Structure formats: structure tokens, C-alpha cells
Short mmCIF file of C-alpha atoms and ligand atoms in Angstrom, two decimals:
data_model
loop_
_atom_site.label_atom_id
_atom_site.label_comp_id
_atom_site.label_asym_id
_atom_site.label_seq_id
_atom_site.Cartn_x
_atom_site.Cartn_y
_atom_site.Cartn_z
CA MET A 11 12.13 -40.23 -40.19
CA GLY A 12 14.78 -42.60 -38.67
CA LYS A 13 14.30 -44.20 -35.29
CA ASN A 14 16.85 -41.93 -33.53
CA ALA A 15 15.43 -38.79 -35.05
CA PHE A 16 11.98 -39.89 -33.95
CA LEU A 17 13.23 -40.50 -30.41
CA ARG A 18 14.95 -37.12 -30.30
CA ALA A 19 11.79 -35.42 -31.51
CA ALA A 20 9.71 -37.31 -28.95
CA LEU A 21 12.12 -36.37 -26.15
CA GLY A 22 12.05 -32.79 -27.37
CA LEU A 23 8.27 -32.78 -27.18
CA VAL A 24 8.36 -34.16 -23.64
CA ALA A 25 10.90 -31.52 -22.62
CA PHE A 26 8.76 -28.82 -24.20
CA ALA A 27 5.66 -30.08 -22.41
CA LEU A 28 7.52 -30.12 -19.09
CA LEU A 29 8.76 -26.61 -19.70
CA ALA A 30 5.25 -25.42 -20.56
CA LEU A 31 3.96 -27.11 -17.43
CA ALA A 32 6.64 -25.45 -15.34
CA GLN A 33 5.67 -22.05 -16.72
CA ALA A 34 1.93 -22.53 -16.47
CA PHE A 35 0.46 -20.03 -14.09
CA SER A 36 -2.88 -21.57 -13.14
CA LEU A 37 -5.70 -19.10 -13.79
CA GLU A 38 -8.15 -21.32 -11.92
CA ARG A 39 -5.93 -21.47 -8.85
CA MET A 40 -5.40 -17.70 -8.86
CA GLN A 41 -9.16 -17.16 -9.17
CA ALA A 42 -9.65 -19.43 -6.15
CA ASP A 43 -6.98 -17.49 -4.22
CA LEU A 44 -8.72 -14.20 -5.06
CA GLN A 45 -12.05 -15.57 -3.85
CA ALA A 46 -10.45 -16.86 -0.65
CA LEU A 47 -8.96 -13.42 0.14
CA LEU A 48 -12.08 -11.45 -0.87
CA SER A 49 -14.37 -13.71 1.18
CA GLN A 50 -12.74 -12.28 4.34
CA GLY A 51 -14.05 -8.76 3.63
CA PRO A 52 -11.79 -5.68 3.81
CA ARG A 53 -8.35 -6.80 5.04
CA VAL A 54 -7.69 -3.76 7.23
CA ALA A 55 -4.42 -4.18 9.15
CA GLY A 56 -4.99 -5.41 12.68
CA THR A 57 -8.45 -6.88 12.01
CA PRO A 58 -9.49 -10.56 12.04
CA ALA A 59 -9.98 -10.39 8.25
CA ALA A 60 -6.34 -9.43 7.72
CA ALA A 61 -5.23 -12.14 10.14
CA ALA A 62 -7.27 -14.75 8.26
CA ALA A 63 -5.83 -13.58 4.94
CA GLY A 64 -2.32 -13.94 6.36
CA GLU A 65 -3.13 -17.47 7.56
CA TYR A 66 -4.45 -18.40 4.11
CA LEU A 67 -1.28 -17.19 2.37
CA ALA A 68 0.91 -18.99 4.92
CA ALA A 69 -1.01 -22.26 4.54
CA GLU A 70 -0.81 -22.16 0.72
CA LEU A 71 2.92 -21.46 0.83
CA ARG A 72 3.56 -24.29 3.31
CA LYS A 73 1.65 -26.69 1.02
CA VAL A 74 4.36 -26.30 -1.62
CA GLY A 75 7.24 -26.65 0.81
CA TYR A 76 8.15 -23.16 1.94
CA THR A 77 9.23 -22.25 5.45
CA VAL A 78 6.81 -19.51 6.46
CA GLU A 79 7.38 -16.94 9.19
CA PHE A 80 5.31 -14.03 10.39
CA PHE A 81 7.04 -10.71 10.97
CA PRO A 82 4.95 -8.83 13.57
CA PHE A 83 5.09 -5.07 14.12
CA ALA A 84 3.01 -2.40 15.89
CA TYR A 85 2.07 1.18 15.05
CA ASN A 86 -0.53 3.82 15.96
CA ARG A 87 -3.52 4.64 13.79
CA THR A 88 -6.12 7.38 14.41
CA ARG A 89 -9.75 6.70 13.67
CA ASP A 90 -12.56 9.27 13.31
CA GLN A 91 -15.71 8.38 15.22
CA GLY A 92 -17.79 11.21 13.71
CA SER A 93 -16.35 14.67 14.32
CA SER A 94 -18.61 17.74 14.23
CA LEU A 95 -18.50 21.53 13.96
CA GLN A 96 -21.30 23.88 15.09
CA VAL A 97 -21.11 27.61 14.46
CA GLY A 98 -23.87 29.89 15.73
CA GLY A 99 -26.05 26.82 16.22
CA VAL A 100 -25.57 25.59 12.63
CA SER A 101 -23.87 22.20 11.96
CA PHE A 102 -21.22 21.84 9.26
CA PRO A 103 -19.88 18.53 7.88
CA VAL A 104 -16.19 18.09 8.72
CA SER A 105 -13.56 15.33 8.64
CA SER A 106 -10.88 15.00 11.29
CA VAL A 107 -7.26 15.19 10.19
CA ALA A 108 -5.09 12.21 11.10
CA GLY A 109 -2.60 13.23 13.78
CA SER A 110 -5.14 15.45 15.51
CA PRO A 111 -5.87 14.94 19.23
CA GLY A 112 -9.42 13.87 20.13
CA ARG A 113 -10.99 16.77 22.08
CA ARG A 114 -14.10 18.98 22.29
CA VAL A 115 -13.20 22.67 22.21
CA GLU A 116 -15.17 25.90 21.87
CA GLY A 117 -14.60 29.61 21.38
CA PRO A 118 -15.20 32.48 18.97
CA LEU A 119 -14.56 31.75 15.30
CA VAL A 120 -11.58 33.71 13.88
CA VAL A 121 -10.74 33.76 10.15
CA VAL A 122 -7.07 33.80 9.10
CA PRO A 123 -6.92 36.07 6.03
CA GLY A 124 -5.32 35.41 2.65
CA ALA A 125 -3.73 32.06 1.90
CA GLY A 126 -3.11 31.41 5.59
CA LEU A 127 0.68 31.66 5.35
CA ALA A 128 2.87 32.32 8.40
CA ALA A 129 2.74 36.11 7.81
CA ASP A 130 -1.08 36.03 7.77
CA PHE A 131 -1.06 34.82 11.40
CA ALA A 132 1.31 37.59 12.55
CA ASN A 133 -1.03 40.18 14.03
CA LEU A 134 -3.94 37.95 15.05
CA ASN A 135 -5.16 37.48 18.60
CA LEU A 136 -6.34 33.88 18.61
CA GLN A 137 -6.72 33.41 22.39
CA ASN A 138 -9.26 30.60 23.06
CA SER A 139 -10.54 30.81 19.47
CA ILE A 140 -11.45 28.29 16.78
CA VAL A 141 -9.43 29.24 13.70
CA VAL A 142 -10.57 28.94 10.07
CA VAL A 143 -7.78 28.90 7.50
CA ARG A 144 -7.32 27.84 3.87
CA ARG A 145 -5.22 24.76 3.11
CA GLY A 146 -2.09 25.14 1.00
CA GLY A 147 1.11 27.18 0.80
CA ILE A 148 2.58 25.72 3.99
CA PRO A 149 1.83 22.36 5.67
CA GLY A 150 -1.42 22.06 7.65
CA LEU A 151 0.61 21.03 10.69
CA GLU A 152 2.49 24.33 10.57
CA LYS A 153 -0.83 26.23 10.46
CA ALA A 154 -2.07 24.28 13.49
CA GLN A 155 1.18 25.05 15.34
CA LEU A 156 1.01 28.77 14.46
CA ALA A 157 -2.60 28.88 15.69
CA ALA A 158 -1.79 27.01 18.91
CA GLN A 159 1.17 29.32 19.65
CA ARG A 160 -1.29 32.23 19.59
CA GLY A 161 -3.68 30.51 21.98
CA ALA A 162 -6.17 28.90 19.55
CA GLN A 163 -8.10 25.84 20.76
CA GLY A 164 -8.85 24.24 17.38
CA VAL A 165 -8.31 24.66 13.64
CA VAL A 166 -10.63 24.23 10.65
CA LEU A 167 -8.80 23.78 7.32
CA VAL A 168 -10.74 24.78 4.19
CA THR A 169 -9.95 22.43 1.32
CA GLU A 170 -10.67 22.38 -2.42
CA GLU A 171 -10.70 18.56 -2.40
CA PRO A 172 -14.03 16.66 -2.59
CA SER A 173 -15.66 16.30 0.82
CA GLY A 174 -14.83 13.02 2.52
CA THR A 175 -11.18 13.15 1.40
CA ARG A 176 -9.06 12.20 4.40
CA PHE A 177 -5.99 14.24 5.26
CA SER A 178 -3.10 13.68 7.63
CA PHE A 179 -1.00 16.22 9.54
CA GLY A 180 1.94 13.87 8.99
CA GLY A 181 2.75 14.35 12.69
CA ASN A 182 1.01 15.22 15.95
CA SER A 183 -0.94 18.47 16.04
CA PRO A 184 -1.08 20.30 19.41
CA ILE A 185 -4.78 21.22 18.87
CA PRO A 186 -7.73 19.40 17.23
CA GLY A 187 -7.94 19.87 13.45
CA VAL A 188 -10.66 19.15 10.89
CA THR A 189 -11.16 19.83 7.19
CA ILE A 190 -14.23 21.41 5.59
CA SER A 191 -15.19 21.76 1.90
CA SER A 192 -14.56 25.09 0.17
CA GLY A 193 -18.34 25.72 -0.19
CA ASP A 194 -18.94 25.36 3.55
CA GLY A 195 -15.69 27.23 4.19
CA GLU A 196 -17.07 30.28 2.35
CA ALA A 197 -20.10 30.18 4.65
CA LEU A 198 -17.80 30.03 7.69
CA PHE A 199 -15.81 33.07 6.53
CA ALA A 200 -19.03 35.09 6.92
CA LEU A 201 -19.55 33.87 10.49
CA THR A 202 -16.38 35.27 12.04
CA GLY A 203 -16.91 36.15 15.72
CA SER A 204 -19.71 33.59 16.14
CA ARG A 205 -19.53 30.97 18.88
CA ALA A 206 -18.05 27.72 17.53
CA VAL A 207 -17.99 24.23 19.03
CA LEU A 208 -15.52 21.80 17.48
CA ASP A 209 -15.77 18.19 18.60
CA ALA A 210 -12.91 16.09 17.20
CA ARG A 211 -13.99 12.58 18.12
CA ILE A 212 -10.81 10.71 17.33
CA VAL A 213 -9.39 7.64 18.94
CA THR A 214 -5.82 6.47 18.57
CA GLU A 215 -5.44 2.73 18.46
CA GLU A 216 -2.38 0.53 18.41
CA VAL A 217 -2.40 -1.76 15.37
CA GLN A 218 -0.69 -5.13 15.35
CA GLY A 219 0.45 -5.77 11.77
CA ARG A 220 2.01 -8.92 10.38
CA ASN A 221 4.07 -9.53 7.23
CA VAL A 222 4.08 -13.07 5.84
CA ILE A 223 7.52 -14.26 4.68
CA ALA A 224 8.14 -17.46 2.70
CA ARG A 225 11.59 -18.87 2.00
CA ARG A 226 13.05 -22.20 0.99
CA GLY A 227 16.72 -21.85 1.65
CA SER A 228 19.00 -18.96 2.33
CA GLN A 229 18.84 -16.60 5.30
CA ASN A 230 20.57 -14.18 2.94
CA PRO A 231 18.30 -13.85 -0.09
CA LEU A 232 19.47 -12.17 -3.29
CA ALA A 233 15.98 -11.02 -4.23
CA ILE A 234 12.69 -10.21 -2.52
CA VAL A 235 9.42 -10.38 -4.42
CA GLY A 236 6.63 -8.69 -2.52
CA ALA A 237 3.08 -7.36 -2.50
CA HIS A 238 0.90 -5.90 0.25
CA TYR A 239 -2.16 -7.89 1.24
CA ASP A 240 -3.94 -5.37 3.47
CA SER A 241 -6.71 -3.11 2.16
CA VAL A 242 -8.50 0.10 3.24
CA PRO A 243 -11.69 0.13 5.34
CA GLY A 244 -14.84 -0.47 3.28
CA SER A 245 -13.01 -1.86 0.24
CA PRO A 246 -12.60 -5.57 -0.55
CA GLY A 247 -9.30 -4.68 -2.23
CA ALA A 248 -9.44 -7.06 -5.21
CA ASN A 249 -7.13 -5.07 -7.45
CA ASP A 250 -5.56 -3.19 -4.50
CA ASN A 251 -3.93 -5.51 -3.72
CA ALA A 252 -5.19 -9.08 -3.69
CA SER A 253 -4.09 -9.00 -7.34
CA GLY A 254 -0.44 -8.49 -6.40
CA ALA A 255 -0.49 -10.84 -3.40
CA VAL A 256 -2.08 -13.68 -5.38
CA THR A 257 0.38 -13.18 -8.25
CA VAL A 258 3.33 -13.44 -5.85
CA LEU A 259 1.73 -16.52 -4.25
CA GLU A 260 1.33 -18.25 -7.62
CA LEU A 261 4.88 -17.25 -8.62
CA ALA A 262 6.11 -18.85 -5.38
CA ARG A 263 4.27 -22.05 -6.37
CA GLN A 264 5.81 -21.97 -9.86
CA LEU A 265 9.31 -21.65 -8.40
CA ALA A 266 8.80 -24.00 -5.43
CA ASN A 267 10.88 -26.79 -7.00
CA SER A 268 13.38 -24.58 -8.77
CA PRO A 269 16.90 -23.86 -7.43
CA LEU A 270 16.03 -20.19 -8.01
CA SER A 271 13.72 -20.15 -4.99
CA GLU A 272 16.67 -20.83 -2.68
CA HIS A 273 17.75 -17.23 -3.26
CA ILE A 274 14.35 -15.54 -3.11
CA TRP A 275 12.13 -14.46 -0.25
CA PHE A 276 8.45 -14.02 -1.06
CA MET A 277 6.94 -11.31 1.15
CA PHE A 278 3.36 -10.27 1.80
CA PHE A 279 3.26 -6.87 3.48
CA ASP A 280 0.71 -5.68 6.02
CA GLY A 281 0.02 -2.06 7.05
CA GLU A 282 0.82 -0.66 3.59
CA GLU A 283 -2.35 1.43 3.39
CA ASP A 284 -1.61 3.15 6.73
CA GLY A 285 1.84 4.28 5.56
CA LEU A 286 4.08 1.42 4.32
CA TRP A 287 4.51 0.18 7.91
CA GLY A 288 5.24 -3.46 7.05
CA SER A 289 7.98 -2.73 4.55
CA ARG A 290 9.49 0.14 6.57
CA ARG A 291 9.71 -1.90 9.77
CA PHE A 292 11.17 -4.89 7.91
CA VAL A 293 13.88 -2.78 6.27
CA GLU A 294 14.72 -1.03 9.58
CA GLN A 295 15.19 -4.35 11.34
CA HIS A 296 17.01 -6.24 8.53
CA LEU A 297 19.51 -3.70 7.25
CA GLU A 298 22.26 -6.29 6.82
CA LEU A 299 20.00 -8.62 4.80
CA VAL A 300 18.65 -5.72 2.77
CA ARG A 301 22.15 -4.56 1.80
CA GLY A 302 22.80 -7.97 0.23
CA LEU A 303 19.82 -7.79 -2.13
CA LYS A 304 20.32 -7.56 -5.88
CA ALA A 305 16.66 -6.65 -6.35
CA MET A 306 13.34 -5.98 -4.67
CA LEU A 307 10.36 -6.46 -6.99
CA ASN A 308 7.01 -5.07 -5.79
CA LEU A 309 3.59 -5.75 -7.31
CA ASP A 310 0.70 -3.40 -6.49
CA MET A 311 -2.56 -3.25 -8.49
CA VAL A 312 -1.75 -5.55 -11.40
CA GLY A 313 -5.22 -7.05 -12.05
CA VAL A 314 -7.04 -4.23 -13.90
CA ASP A 315 -5.81 -2.79 -17.19
CA VAL A 316 -6.13 0.99 -16.79
CA ASN A 317 -3.53 2.28 -19.27
CA GLY A 318 -3.37 -0.52 -21.84
CA SER A 319 0.04 -1.51 -20.50
CA LEU A 320 1.85 -2.87 -17.49
CA GLY A 321 3.62 0.00 -15.78
CA ILE A 322 7.16 -0.80 -14.62
CA GLY A 323 9.08 1.76 -12.57
CA GLY A 324 12.43 1.75 -10.81
CA SER A 325 15.96 0.64 -11.73
CA GLN A 326 16.78 0.90 -15.45
CA GLU A 327 19.22 -2.03 -15.20
CA LEU A 328 16.56 -4.31 -13.75
CA ARG A 329 14.01 -2.97 -16.21
CA ALA A 330 16.28 -4.15 -19.04
CA LEU A 331 15.80 -7.75 -17.81
CA ALA A 332 12.03 -7.59 -18.45
CA ASP A 333 11.35 -9.49 -21.65
CA CYS A 334 8.07 -7.78 -22.55
CA ASN A 335 8.28 -8.67 -26.27
CA ALA A 336 8.81 -12.41 -25.82
CA LEU A 337 5.84 -12.61 -23.48
CA GLN A 338 3.81 -10.24 -25.66
CA VAL A 339 3.15 -7.94 -22.71
CA ALA A 340 2.68 -4.24 -23.43
CA CYS A 341 5.02 -2.57 -20.95
CA GLY A 342 4.92 1.10 -19.96
CA SER A 343 6.21 3.19 -17.11
CA ALA A 344 5.09 3.53 -13.49
CA PRO A 345 5.50 6.31 -10.91
CA GLY A 346 8.41 6.03 -8.50
CA GLY A 347 6.61 6.17 -5.16
CA GLY A 348 3.64 5.09 -3.16
CA SER A 349 4.19 1.45 -2.28
CA ASP A 350 6.34 -1.06 -0.41
CA HIS A 351 9.39 -0.89 -2.69
CA VAL A 352 10.08 2.66 -1.44
CA PRO A 353 11.77 1.77 1.90
CA PHE A 354 13.99 -0.72 0.03
CA ALA A 355 14.91 1.90 -2.58
CA GLN A 356 15.71 4.37 0.20
CA ALA A 357 18.07 1.75 1.67
CA GLY A 358 19.90 1.59 -1.66
CA VAL A 359 18.36 -1.60 -3.08
CA PRO A 360 17.65 -1.70 -6.85
CA VAL A 361 13.85 -2.00 -7.12
CA LEU A 362 11.15 -2.55 -9.72
CA PHE A 363 7.53 -1.50 -9.20
CA PHE A 364 4.79 -3.24 -11.23
CA PHE A 365 1.58 -1.23 -11.40
CA ARG A 366 -1.29 -1.05 -13.93
CA GLY A 367 -2.63 2.31 -12.72
CA LEU A 368 -5.43 3.60 -10.47
CA ASP A 369 -8.72 2.11 -11.66
CA PRO A 370 -12.09 3.82 -11.00
CA ASN A 371 -12.80 1.39 -8.12
CA TYR A 372 -9.61 2.33 -6.27
CA HIS A 373 -10.21 2.33 -2.46
CA ARG A 374 -13.97 1.93 -3.00
CA PRO A 375 -16.47 -0.81 -2.06
CA THR A 376 -16.58 -1.68 -5.77
CA ASP A 377 -12.96 -2.93 -5.92
CA THR A 378 -14.19 -6.51 -6.37
CA VAL A 379 -12.57 -7.72 -9.60
CA ALA A 380 -9.05 -8.61 -10.71
CA ASP A 381 -8.20 -10.44 -13.94
CA PRO A 382 -6.04 -13.59 -13.49
CA VAL A 383 -4.87 -13.32 -17.12
CA LEU A 384 -3.26 -9.92 -16.44
CA MET A 385 -1.91 -11.22 -13.14
CA ALA A 386 -0.36 -14.28 -14.82
CA GLN A 387 1.29 -12.06 -17.44
CA THR A 388 2.81 -9.96 -14.68
CA GLY A 389 3.96 -13.05 -12.77
CA GLN A 390 5.61 -14.58 -15.85
CA LEU A 391 7.39 -11.33 -16.56
CA VAL A 392 8.70 -11.22 -12.97
CA GLN A 393 9.74 -14.88 -13.22
CA GLY A 394 11.78 -14.11 -16.34
CA ILE A 395 13.51 -11.18 -14.61
CA LEU A 396 14.43 -13.41 -11.66
CA GLN A 397 15.78 -16.12 -13.98
CA ARG A 398 18.05 -13.65 -15.79
CA LEU A 399 19.08 -11.88 -12.57
CA LEU A 400 19.96 -14.99 -10.55
CA ARG A 401 21.31 -17.44 -13.10
ZN1 LIG B 523 -1.92 -0.86 -2.96
#
């Protein structure tokens, strides 16, 4: 080997090593990030744990040179403080429906026959009654409104879902509403005419949410990469969604010194679990910015392998930029809805949704583990998409 050839080879090796270094997602660092977020406990929007998680993300992003801003927003959330139903002196387990007013009401129990469709209410006298009706066919809110129009004081919806499943009216009900399991519902059907006391102990609280936004340059980004960092009550939210938030954080570190990051905003959404509040409010208030985006990439639950593949949903054109083969990542498909990319898609932005499926620990106290190897794979895939999109 001649001297020049040797030099070229040596330089090539150095370049290769630098490239490898630049692409090295640090598993140790991501594990430390996961621990830091999980140590706060459930990151329910509006709680000190969520605030501390937001501070942690902001501090880590500032360390590598990003300008970090908080985007605050407020919304209402209803909380059940232990609702109850007594019929003829017997107690039945019930769950309040979100959107129900908090009130104690009583009256004779009246059963709505059949499937509880609008026609089934037609000839009923429901004055001062507590109504029992099956879920399904028409929205629960419509059933509550039909009952209230006929003078009912409260509504009990019989559901086939496992007890403890929480439902929402998706709006404000005029009268208190609770759900009851189908087994207990059958027992109620036999108690028509009995005296019922329904105590919907619900409080409505205003939640202060806060998105974390990191940018290096432009006020007019071409791409947003995001993940929600809040979790549901009682769940540490390792896979849902510390996994996505930590992956976006590490990706931001990887790109901190790259010209690419001048065109990207890294966003950490709050209030996702209560109804995509962080992403919806951001889109509403930044319509001009949003219209200039070439892509919004959203990561939710990417740390547990449920399906043997990384699900990618959204724009086919963006999907074509994902180099799954080169990175040896098994890529599959993902559902279209359910997370923070949705408000962006509704505003006309091409989106991709990265999602490895609902694992058995979803929204449970046992959601304590996310795999940094799977997260790094996802992050590298997203990095490649951004490189091809923005070059
Ligand atoms: Zn999630």
C-alpha cells in the first residue's frame, strides 16, 4: 500500500468513525432519561410530576444548545370522587361518565325498554325519575338529553364493557350520568319502580398544561417531531409515552450540531391523555406556522415490541422516505388516529405516526419498562426520514 493510499484509507476510517459517532443513539443516556421521567411518578397533566418532567426535558435540551419555550394552555377535566347508586336500599358499583354534572338525585327507577333508541323513550313518563337504559345505538349524551327532556333527574347506562372502564359523554350532559356493568344492569331491570338514589360525586377542575418546544433556528420550521410526555393517573407511563418523549429528546441531541436542526422543532406534548389538548391548542394558535410544515412526525409507544414490527401510519409519500431495510427495522402499519399527529393532519399537514401497538401494560400501574434498543431504532429511522426530507 502506497503512502497516499494509506492516508486516504486512514482519513476514510476517521470519517467513518465520525459518522458512526454522529449516528450513535446512546442507550445508556436514554435509559437514564427514562429513569428520570419515571422517578416522578405518573405524569398526569397539571400535576407537579408533569411539571418536573417538563423541566427535565427543557434542561436536557438547553444543555445541547436549544432554545426552549413552554407553551401553556388550560382546559377542564372532570374527576370522579366515588359515585354511588342505591336502589331499594341495595348499593350498586357505578362509574361516573365524564361530562356529567356532579349532583345527588333521587326518584323512582324507570327502565327504558329495548335498545334505548329515541323511539323507545317516546311514550315514557320520566318525571323526577332515575332512568336505566342500555348503551349503544345512539350516543349516551343523546340518551341523557332525551331522558332530561322528559323530566328525568339522572341516567344509568348499562354497558357490556368490563367494569371500571371510563366513558365520556363527549359534551356536557344536563343530568348526572353513570355506567353500570351488564350483570348489575340485569338486576336493576328487575327493580323498576323502586326508590333510587344516584350520587354523582364529580368535580370539574381546570388543568394547566404545558408543551415543551425546542428549536435552534427558524421561527418557521419545515418539520415538527413530537411525542406526548404526560401519562394517565396510576400509570408510570414508561412505554406510553416516556418511550416516545425520550426518543425525541435523544434525536434532538443527535441533531443538535447539524444544519438540519435549524428547520426542525422538537415538541413534547402535554394533555394528550385527556384529549390531545396540547397538540390541538398548538395547532389552533399557530395555523400560519403549521401550514408551512412539510411533515409532522409523532412517536407514541415505541419502546415495547407488541407486533414484531414498528407500525408507521400516515402519509404514503413520507412513508416512502423511511429506510427500514438499511436500518434492518421491521416496519408495519399503524392506525390513523388516537395521538398528537391528528390535529396536524386535520390542518392539512402530511404526518407520520410511529407506534408499536398496545402492550398488556397499557394505562396500568405495570407500564414500567421501555426498551432503549427499540427506541434507538425508531429514532434512527426518523432521523433518516428528516435527512431525506430536508436535504
Ligand atoms: Zn400515548
